[in-house]
Tab-separated table of C-alpha atoms and ligand atoms in Angstrom:
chain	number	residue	atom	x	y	z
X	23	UNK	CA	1.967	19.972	-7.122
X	24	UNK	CA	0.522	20.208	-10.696
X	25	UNK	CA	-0.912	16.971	-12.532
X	26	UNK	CA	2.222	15.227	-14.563
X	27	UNK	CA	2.100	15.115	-18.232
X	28	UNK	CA	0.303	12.016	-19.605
X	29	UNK	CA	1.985	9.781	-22.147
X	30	UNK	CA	0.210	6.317	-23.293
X	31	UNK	CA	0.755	3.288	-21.527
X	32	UNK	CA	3.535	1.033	-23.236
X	33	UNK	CA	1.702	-1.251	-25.390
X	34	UNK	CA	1.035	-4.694	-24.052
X	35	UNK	CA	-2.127	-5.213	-26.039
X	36	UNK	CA	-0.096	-7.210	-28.640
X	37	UNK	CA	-0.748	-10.433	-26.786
X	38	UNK	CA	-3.673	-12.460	-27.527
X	39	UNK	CA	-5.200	-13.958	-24.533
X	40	UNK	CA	-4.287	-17.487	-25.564
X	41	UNK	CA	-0.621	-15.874	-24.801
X	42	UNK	CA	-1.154	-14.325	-21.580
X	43	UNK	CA	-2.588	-17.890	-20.451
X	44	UNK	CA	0.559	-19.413	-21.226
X	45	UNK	CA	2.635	-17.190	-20.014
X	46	UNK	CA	0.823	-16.830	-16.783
X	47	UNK	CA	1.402	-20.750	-16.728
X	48	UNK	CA	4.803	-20.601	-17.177
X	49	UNK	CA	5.211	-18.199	-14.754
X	50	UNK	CA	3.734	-20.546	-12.353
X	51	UNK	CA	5.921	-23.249	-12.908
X	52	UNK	CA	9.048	-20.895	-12.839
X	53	UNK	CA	8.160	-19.498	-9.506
X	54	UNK	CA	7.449	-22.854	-7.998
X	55	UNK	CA	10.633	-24.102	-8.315
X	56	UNK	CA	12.634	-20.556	-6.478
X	57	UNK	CA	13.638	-22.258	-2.949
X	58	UNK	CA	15.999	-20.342	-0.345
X	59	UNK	CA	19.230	-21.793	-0.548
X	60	UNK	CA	21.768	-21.418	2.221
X	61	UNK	CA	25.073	-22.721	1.056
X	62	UNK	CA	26.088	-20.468	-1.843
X	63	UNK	CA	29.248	-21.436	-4.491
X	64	UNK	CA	31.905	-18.303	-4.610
X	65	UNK	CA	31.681	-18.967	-8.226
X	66	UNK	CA	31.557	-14.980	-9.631
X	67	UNK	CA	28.367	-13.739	-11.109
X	68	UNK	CA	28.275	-11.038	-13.955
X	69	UNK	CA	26.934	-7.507	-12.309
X	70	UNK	CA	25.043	-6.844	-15.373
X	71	UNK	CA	22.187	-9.347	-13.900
X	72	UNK	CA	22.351	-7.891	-10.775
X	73	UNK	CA	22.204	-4.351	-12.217
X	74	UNK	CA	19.312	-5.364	-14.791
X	75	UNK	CA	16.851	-7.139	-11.470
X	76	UNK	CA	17.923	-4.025	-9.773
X	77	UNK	CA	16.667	-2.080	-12.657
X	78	UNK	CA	13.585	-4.155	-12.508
X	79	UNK	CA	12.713	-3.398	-8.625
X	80	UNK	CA	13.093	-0.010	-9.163
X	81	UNK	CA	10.303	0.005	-11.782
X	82	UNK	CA	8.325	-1.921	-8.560
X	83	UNK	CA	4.934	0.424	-7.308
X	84	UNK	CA	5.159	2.192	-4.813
X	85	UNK	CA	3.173	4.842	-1.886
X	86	UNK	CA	2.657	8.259	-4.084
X	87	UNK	CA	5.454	6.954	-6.193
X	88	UNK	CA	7.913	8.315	-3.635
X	89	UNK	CA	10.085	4.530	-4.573
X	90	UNK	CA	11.203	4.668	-0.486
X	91	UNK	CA	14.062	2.108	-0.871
X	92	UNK	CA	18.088	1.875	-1.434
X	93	UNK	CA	19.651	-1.053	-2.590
X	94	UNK	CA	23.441	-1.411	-1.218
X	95	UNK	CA	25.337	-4.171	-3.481
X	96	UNK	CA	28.148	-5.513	-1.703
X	97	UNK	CA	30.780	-7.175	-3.404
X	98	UNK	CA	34.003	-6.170	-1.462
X	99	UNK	CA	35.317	-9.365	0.937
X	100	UNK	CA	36.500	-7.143	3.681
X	101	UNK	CA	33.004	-5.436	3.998
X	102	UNK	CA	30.723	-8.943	3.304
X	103	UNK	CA	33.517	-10.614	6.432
X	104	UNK	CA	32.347	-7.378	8.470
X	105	UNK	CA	28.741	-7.954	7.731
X	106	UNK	CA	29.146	-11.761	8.542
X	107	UNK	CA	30.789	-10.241	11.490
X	108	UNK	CA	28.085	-8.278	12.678
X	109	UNK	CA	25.567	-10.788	11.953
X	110	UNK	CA	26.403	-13.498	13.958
X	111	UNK	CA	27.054	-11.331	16.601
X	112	UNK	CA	23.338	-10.481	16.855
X	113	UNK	CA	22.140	-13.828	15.272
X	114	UNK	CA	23.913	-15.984	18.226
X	115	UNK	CA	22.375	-13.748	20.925
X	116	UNK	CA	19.320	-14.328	19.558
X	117	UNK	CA	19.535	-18.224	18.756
X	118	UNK	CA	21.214	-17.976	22.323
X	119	UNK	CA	19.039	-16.067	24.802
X	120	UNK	CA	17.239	-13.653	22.867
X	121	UNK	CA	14.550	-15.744	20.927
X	122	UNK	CA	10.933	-17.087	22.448
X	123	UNK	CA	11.155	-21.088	22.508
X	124	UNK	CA	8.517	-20.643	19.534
X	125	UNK	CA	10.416	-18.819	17.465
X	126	UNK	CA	12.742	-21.659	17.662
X	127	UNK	CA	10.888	-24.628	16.857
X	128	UNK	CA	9.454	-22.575	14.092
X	129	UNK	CA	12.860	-22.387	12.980
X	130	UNK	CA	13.760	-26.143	13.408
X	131	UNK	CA	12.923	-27.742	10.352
X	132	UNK	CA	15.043	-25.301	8.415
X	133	UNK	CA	17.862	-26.617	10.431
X	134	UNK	CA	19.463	-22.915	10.743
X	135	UNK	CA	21.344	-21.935	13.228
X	136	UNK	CA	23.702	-18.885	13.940
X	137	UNK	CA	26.732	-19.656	11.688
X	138	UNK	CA	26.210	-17.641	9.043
X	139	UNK	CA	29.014	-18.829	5.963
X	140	UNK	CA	26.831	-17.459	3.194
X	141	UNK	CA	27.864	-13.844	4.369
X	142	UNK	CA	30.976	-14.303	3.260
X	143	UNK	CA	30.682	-16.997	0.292
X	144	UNK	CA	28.065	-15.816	-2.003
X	145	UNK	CA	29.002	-13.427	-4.595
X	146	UNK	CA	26.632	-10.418	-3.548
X	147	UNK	CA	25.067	-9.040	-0.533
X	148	UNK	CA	22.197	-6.925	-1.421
X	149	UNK	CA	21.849	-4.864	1.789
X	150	UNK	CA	17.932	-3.113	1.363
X	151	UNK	CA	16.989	-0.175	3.233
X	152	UNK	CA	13.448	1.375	3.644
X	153	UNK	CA	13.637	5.014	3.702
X	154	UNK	CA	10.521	6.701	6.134
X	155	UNK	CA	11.345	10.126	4.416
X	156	UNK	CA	13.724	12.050	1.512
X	157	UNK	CA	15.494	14.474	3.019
X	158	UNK	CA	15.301	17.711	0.536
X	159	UNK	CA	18.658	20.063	-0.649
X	160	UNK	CA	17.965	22.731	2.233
X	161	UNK	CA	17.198	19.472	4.882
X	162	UNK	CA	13.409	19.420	4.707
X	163	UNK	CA	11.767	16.345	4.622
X	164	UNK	CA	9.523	14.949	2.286
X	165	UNK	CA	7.280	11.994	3.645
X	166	UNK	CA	6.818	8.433	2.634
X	167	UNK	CA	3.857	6.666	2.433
X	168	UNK	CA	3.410	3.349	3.034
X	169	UNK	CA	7.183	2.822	2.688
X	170	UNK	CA	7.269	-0.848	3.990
X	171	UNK	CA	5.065	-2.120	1.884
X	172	UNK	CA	6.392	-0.392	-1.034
X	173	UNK	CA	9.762	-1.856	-0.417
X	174	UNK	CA	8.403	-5.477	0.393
X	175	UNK	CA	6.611	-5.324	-3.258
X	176	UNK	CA	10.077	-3.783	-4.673
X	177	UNK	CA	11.934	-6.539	-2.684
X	178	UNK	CA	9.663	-9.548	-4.258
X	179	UNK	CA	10.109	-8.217	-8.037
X	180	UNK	CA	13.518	-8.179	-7.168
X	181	UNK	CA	13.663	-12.184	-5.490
X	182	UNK	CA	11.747	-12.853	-8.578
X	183	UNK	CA	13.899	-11.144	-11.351
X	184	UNK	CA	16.951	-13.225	-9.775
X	185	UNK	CA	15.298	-16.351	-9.785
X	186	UNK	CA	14.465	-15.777	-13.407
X	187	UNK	CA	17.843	-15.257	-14.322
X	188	UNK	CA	19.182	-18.194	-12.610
X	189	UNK	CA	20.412	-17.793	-9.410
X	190	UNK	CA	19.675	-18.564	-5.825
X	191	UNK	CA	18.815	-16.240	-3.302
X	192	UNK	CA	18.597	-16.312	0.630
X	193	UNK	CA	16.414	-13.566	2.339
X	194	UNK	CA	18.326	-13.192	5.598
X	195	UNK	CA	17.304	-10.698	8.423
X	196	UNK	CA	19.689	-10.645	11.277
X	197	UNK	CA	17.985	-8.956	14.185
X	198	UNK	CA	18.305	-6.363	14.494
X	199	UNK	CA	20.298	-4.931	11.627
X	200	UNK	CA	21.319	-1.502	13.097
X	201	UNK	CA	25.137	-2.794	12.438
X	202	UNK	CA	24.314	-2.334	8.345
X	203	UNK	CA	23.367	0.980	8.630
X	204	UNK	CA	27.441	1.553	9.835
X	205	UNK	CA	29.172	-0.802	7.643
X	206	UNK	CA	27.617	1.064	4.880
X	207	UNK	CA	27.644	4.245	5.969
X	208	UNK	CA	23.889	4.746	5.434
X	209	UNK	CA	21.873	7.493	6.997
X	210	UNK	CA	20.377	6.657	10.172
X	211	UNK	CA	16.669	7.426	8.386
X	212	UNK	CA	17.076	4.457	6.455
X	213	UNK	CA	15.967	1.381	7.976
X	214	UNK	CA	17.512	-1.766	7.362
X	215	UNK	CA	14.813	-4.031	5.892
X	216	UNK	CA	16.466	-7.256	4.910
X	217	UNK	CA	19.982	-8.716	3.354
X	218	UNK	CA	19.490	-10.326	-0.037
X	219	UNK	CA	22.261	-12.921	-0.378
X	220	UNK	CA	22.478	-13.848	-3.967
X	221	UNK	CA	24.866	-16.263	-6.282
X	222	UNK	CA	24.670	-19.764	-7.545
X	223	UNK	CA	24.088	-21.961	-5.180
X	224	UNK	CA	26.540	-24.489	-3.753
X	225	UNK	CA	27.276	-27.812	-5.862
X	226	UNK	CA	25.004	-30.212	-4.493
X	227	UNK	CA	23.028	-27.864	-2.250
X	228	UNK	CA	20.204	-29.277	-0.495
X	229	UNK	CA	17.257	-27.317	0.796
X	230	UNK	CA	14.543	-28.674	3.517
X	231	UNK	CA	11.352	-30.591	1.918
X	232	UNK	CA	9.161	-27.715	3.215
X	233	UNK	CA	5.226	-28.247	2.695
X	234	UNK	CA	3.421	-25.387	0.696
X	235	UNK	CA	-0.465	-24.612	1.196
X	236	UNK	CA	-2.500	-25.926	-1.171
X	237	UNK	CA	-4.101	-23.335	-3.916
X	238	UNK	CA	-7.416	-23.141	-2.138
X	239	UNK	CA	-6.052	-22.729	1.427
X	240	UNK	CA	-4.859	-19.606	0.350
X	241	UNK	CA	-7.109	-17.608	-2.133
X	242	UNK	CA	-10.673	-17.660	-2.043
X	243	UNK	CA	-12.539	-16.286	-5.203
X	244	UNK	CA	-15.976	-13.712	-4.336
S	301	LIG	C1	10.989	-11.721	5.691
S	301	LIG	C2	11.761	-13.007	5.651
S	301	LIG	C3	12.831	-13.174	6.508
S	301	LIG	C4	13.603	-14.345	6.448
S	301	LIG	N1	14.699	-14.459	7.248
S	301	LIG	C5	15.493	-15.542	7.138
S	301	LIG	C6	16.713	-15.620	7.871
S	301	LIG	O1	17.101	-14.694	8.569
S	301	LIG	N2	17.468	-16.733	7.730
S	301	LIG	C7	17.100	-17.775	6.920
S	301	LIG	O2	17.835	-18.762	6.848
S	301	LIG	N3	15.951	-17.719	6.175
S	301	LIG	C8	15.153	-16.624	6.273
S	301	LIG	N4	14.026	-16.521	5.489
S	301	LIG	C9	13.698	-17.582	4.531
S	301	LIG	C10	12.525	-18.427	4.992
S	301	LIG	O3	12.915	-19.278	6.057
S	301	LIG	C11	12.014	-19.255	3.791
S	301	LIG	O4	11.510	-18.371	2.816
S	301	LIG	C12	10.915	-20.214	4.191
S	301	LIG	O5	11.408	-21.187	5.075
S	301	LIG	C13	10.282	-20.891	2.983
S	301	LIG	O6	11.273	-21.567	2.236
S	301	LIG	P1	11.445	-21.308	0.665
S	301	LIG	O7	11.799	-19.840	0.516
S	301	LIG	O8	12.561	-22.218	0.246
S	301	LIG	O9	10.150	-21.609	0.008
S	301	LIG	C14	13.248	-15.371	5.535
S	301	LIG	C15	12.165	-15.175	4.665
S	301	LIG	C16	11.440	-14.008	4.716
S	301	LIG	C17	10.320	-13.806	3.733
């Protein structure tokens, strides 16, 4: 494939650096405050902020630009009570039988267990799907490259768009998630990759006091 045309960068030069320390700083301060919330109010939500943090993921890097994700927003009550459905299904097997006794003391301070309310409670499910390839007009496929990755960055500009905008998230991953990809009709090369649930959260909500590393435990400067 030929070189694209080149067009110049939109212009974020306008900031002085005193600026772009402050913002930076606020930033900061925002994103300490996002926590995962698990009880979620049925109070509605506009779509237009779903649609705009959509809008932002999309924009999200990705492998050769080949942008290997779908976003499924589900609103309707009958599908969010199948998906509920589906995911306890799985989740109690696995909080049953299925999961090592590590796994589940790992889990224990988060106090979760396989009732899963939310499902069915929160406004929106976003449902997101990594895509390993694009299947072309006449069936061919076109790879993707590092598509998990891509859709883990895409994912995290998304978590961070909605927590900007006000509302409370939940990044749920019933295991495994093959149910999705029938509840929503979605092709069977598109992997299910997590299940955003997203509203405002519950009126008096609590979350767990859960302690985060401290700045130099997790970056190092070289
Ligand atoms: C990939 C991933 C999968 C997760 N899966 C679940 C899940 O299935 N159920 C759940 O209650 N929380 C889940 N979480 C949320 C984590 O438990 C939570 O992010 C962590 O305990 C830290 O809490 P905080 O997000 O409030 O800082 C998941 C988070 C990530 C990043």
């Amino acid at each position: 494939m030929a070189p694209a045309q080149r067009i110049p960068l939109p212009d974020r030069r306008s900031l002085t650096m005193v600026e772009r320390v402050e913002r930076a700083r606020q930033f900061a301060e925002e994103m300490a405050l996002r926590r995962t919330v698990r009880h979620f109010s049925s109070e509605p939500v506009p779509p237009e902020i779903i649609r705009s943090c959509l809008r932002a993921a999309g924009r999200a890097p990705s492998g050769a630009n080949r942008q290997p994700w779908h976003f499924a927003v589900v609103r309707d009550p009958a599908t969010k009570r199948r998906i509920r459905l589906g995911a306890e299904v799985e989740e109690r097997a696995f909080y049953e039988t299925r999961a090592p006794k590590d796994w589940l003391e790992a889990l224990e301070p988060l106090g979760t267990d396989w009732h899963k309310p939310f499902l069915e409670d929160a406004p929106y499910l976003i449902v997101i799907f990594v895509k390993a390839y694009r299947l072309t007009a006449n069936g061919s496929r076109v790879k993707h490259y590092y598509a998990t990755e891509s859709v883990g960055i895409a994912t995290g500009v998304l978590i961070t768009g909605l927590h900007h905008a006000g509302l409370a998230t939940l990044t749920h991953t019933p295991s495994p998630m093959g149910f999705l990809n029938e509840i929503l009709d979605r092709p069977a090369h598109e992997r299910p990759f997590l299940v955003l649930v997203t509203g405002l959260p519950a009126a008096g909500a609590t979350v767990p006091d859960l302690e985060k590393k401290p700045f130099d435990q997790f970056v190092s400067f070289h």
